[in-house]
């Protein structure tokens, strides 16, 4: 078997921190240096443009009168102050009135000139204008001395900052390494006690760090003892979760129609009311009761009554949107939650669709049964502000519809004791 070369945790962490810190500092330093060069060159180029415009402004009169002496004095004063490599003032037809050229001495001068040609290969030009008339031109060439000085200053500051950062990072890395080692050694000590108590259930692969490898062996010794017990426990938990999910679904569904039951409807209604309260919207509730359902049960039997309820549930479900909810509260009573309605007319439209859907007779065996429902309508927040109050209002409106002749809808009126037909006024 090939042996694994192991190191101490402190050595591994120190190597990792050192390598990552050196790499990060090197990349950051290079990026900063390049950015500094680009920024300095851009600033110096903008400065040259400003110098060229200054010369053009100052030499306007000299060019206008073709005064070579004055132009030369102006050019010499500004060029020496700004350390320009070369500068010239000429008329619009190309005649040179003044020219200045910087000549350094020795190798430094040649290096300075070469740097200037490299950094500013293209001259900077500016027009000399008298009013709106173009009377001459100024051409300047940048000098590399200032750029070199600024660059050296930036490099010095950058190197100092990097050195300071590296020192601080090294100190922090050392402290962090020692802290991690102390915590892991304490954890390794705790695992020996946990092995006797049989508290853990994990697997650790072989590791190339001595401390971690020893810790993994201790954990694996515990895993062997707990494996069978954990498998059984997981199986039981899985069965319980499936059973709980099934029970939760059954607790919110009606067994006959597959619709939501009273509990499921109330939970959904309360959530819809909270959302409507936050958004300022409206919620509609339709309370439906089958007309003469008891007669169908008595005449054709409970099986026929169940078939009627299933058919009515399907027809109601086909009349609402996917975002709405229909539920069976119990017996032959149904409710519809209309989420996000604009006004009572939206609820009335749904009620009309449901009443129209009940027009077709239902064949149960050899009998033909005509489904019919009475509908009560209530809206949040006009008629009620809680789920119970809204159901009560819709229920009262439904009973008013039954008393008025069945097979129709009524809207809960302003007074809880009065319910109105759509379009009628309160009495």
PDB file of N, CA and C in Angstrom, residues 25 29 40 61 70 77 110 113 118 124 157 183 263 287 295 329 365 371:
ATOM      1  N   UNK A  25      -1.648  39.068  -3.383  1.00  0.00           N
ATOM      2  CA  UNK A  25      -0.937  40.345  -3.358  1.00  0.00           C
ATOM      3  C   UNK A  25      -0.247  40.606  -4.686  1.00  0.00           C
ATOM      4  N   UNK A  29      -1.118  43.679  -6.932  1.00  0.00           N
ATOM      5  CA  UNK A  29      -0.078  44.658  -7.206  1.00  0.00           C
ATOM      6  C   UNK A  29       0.095  44.906  -8.689  1.00  0.00           C
ATOM      7  N   UNK A  40      -2.168  57.561 -14.926  1.00  0.00           N
ATOM      8  CA  UNK A  40      -1.187  58.658 -15.006  1.00  0.00           C
ATOM      9  C   UNK A  40      -1.020  59.151 -16.435  1.00  0.00           C
ATOM     10  N   UNK A  61      -2.484  87.094 -29.597  1.00  0.00           N
ATOM     11  CA  UNK A  61      -2.116  88.415 -30.134  1.00  0.00           C
ATOM     12  C   UNK A  61      -0.825  88.342 -30.943  1.00  0.00           C
ATOM     13  N   UNK A  70       7.573  87.869 -29.363  1.00  0.00           N
ATOM     14  CA  UNK A  70       6.605  87.665 -28.269  1.00  0.00           C
ATOM     15  C   UNK A  70       6.143  86.209 -28.220  1.00  0.00           C
ATOM     16  N   UNK A  77       8.501  80.415 -21.902  1.00  0.00           N
ATOM     17  CA  UNK A  77       8.079  80.476 -20.498  1.00  0.00           C
ATOM     18  C   UNK A  77       7.196  79.282 -20.117  1.00  0.00           C
ATOM     19  N   UNK A 110      18.802  61.580 -22.693  1.00  0.00           N
ATOM     20  CA  UNK A 110      18.381  60.674 -23.776  1.00  0.00           C
ATOM     21  C   UNK A 110      17.271  59.725 -23.296  1.00  0.00           C
ATOM     22  N   UNK A 113      14.021  61.685 -23.107  1.00  0.00           N
ATOM     23  CA  UNK A 113      13.440  61.933 -24.422  1.00  0.00           C
ATOM     24  C   UNK A 113      12.841  60.656 -25.005  1.00  0.00           C
ATOM     25  N   UNK A 118       7.993  57.385 -26.315  1.00  0.00           N
ATOM     26  CA  UNK A 118       7.248  56.144 -26.128  1.00  0.00           C
ATOM     27  C   UNK A 118       5.863  56.399 -25.532  1.00  0.00           C
ATOM     28  N   UNK A 124       0.140  66.744 -29.253  1.00  0.00           N
ATOM     29  CA  UNK A 124      -1.139  67.343 -28.869  1.00  0.00           C
ATOM     30  C   UNK A 124      -1.244  68.695 -29.546  1.00  0.00           C
ATOM     31  N   UNK A 157       4.885  53.831  -3.070  1.00  0.00           N
ATOM     32  CA  UNK A 157       3.746  53.765  -2.151  1.00  0.00           C
ATOM     33  C   UNK A 157       3.082  52.392  -2.226  1.00  0.00           C
ATOM     34  N   UNK A 183      -9.013  24.328  18.318  1.00  0.00           N
ATOM     35  CA  UNK A 183     -10.405  23.880  18.298  1.00  0.00           C
ATOM     36  C   UNK A 183     -10.528  22.452  17.792  1.00  0.00           C
ATOM     37  N   UNK A 263     -62.219  22.977   6.651  1.00  0.00           N
ATOM     38  CA  UNK A 263     -60.936  23.427   7.204  1.00  0.00           C
ATOM     39  C   UNK A 263     -60.025  23.981   6.112  1.00  0.00           C
ATOM     40  N   UNK A 287     -71.925  31.184  -1.335  1.00  0.00           N
ATOM     41  CA  UNK A 287     -72.417  30.089  -0.484  1.00  0.00           C
ATOM     42  C   UNK A 287     -73.544  29.408  -1.253  1.00  0.00           C
ATOM     43  N   UNK A 295     -85.161  15.524  -1.087  1.00  0.00           N
ATOM     44  CA  UNK A 295     -86.142  14.781  -1.873  1.00  0.00           C
ATOM     45  C   UNK A 295     -85.450  13.742  -2.773  1.00  0.00           C
ATOM     46  N   UNK A 329     -68.657  22.201   2.270  1.00  0.00           N
ATOM     47  CA  UNK A 329     -68.628  22.448   3.709  1.00  0.00           C
ATOM     48  C   UNK A 329     -69.212  21.290   4.486  1.00  0.00           C
ATOM     49  N   UNK A 365     -79.301   6.370 -13.196  1.00  0.00           N
ATOM     50  CA  UNK A 365     -80.066   5.164 -13.539  1.00  0.00           C
ATOM     51  C   UNK A 365     -81.088   5.504 -14.602  1.00  0.00           C
ATOM     52  N   UNK A 371     -80.412  19.247 -11.348  1.00  0.00           N
ATOM     53  CA  UNK A 371     -79.698  19.910 -10.247  1.00  0.00           C
ATOM     54  C   UNK A 371     -80.103  21.379 -10.161  1.00  0.00           C
TER      55      UNK A 371
END
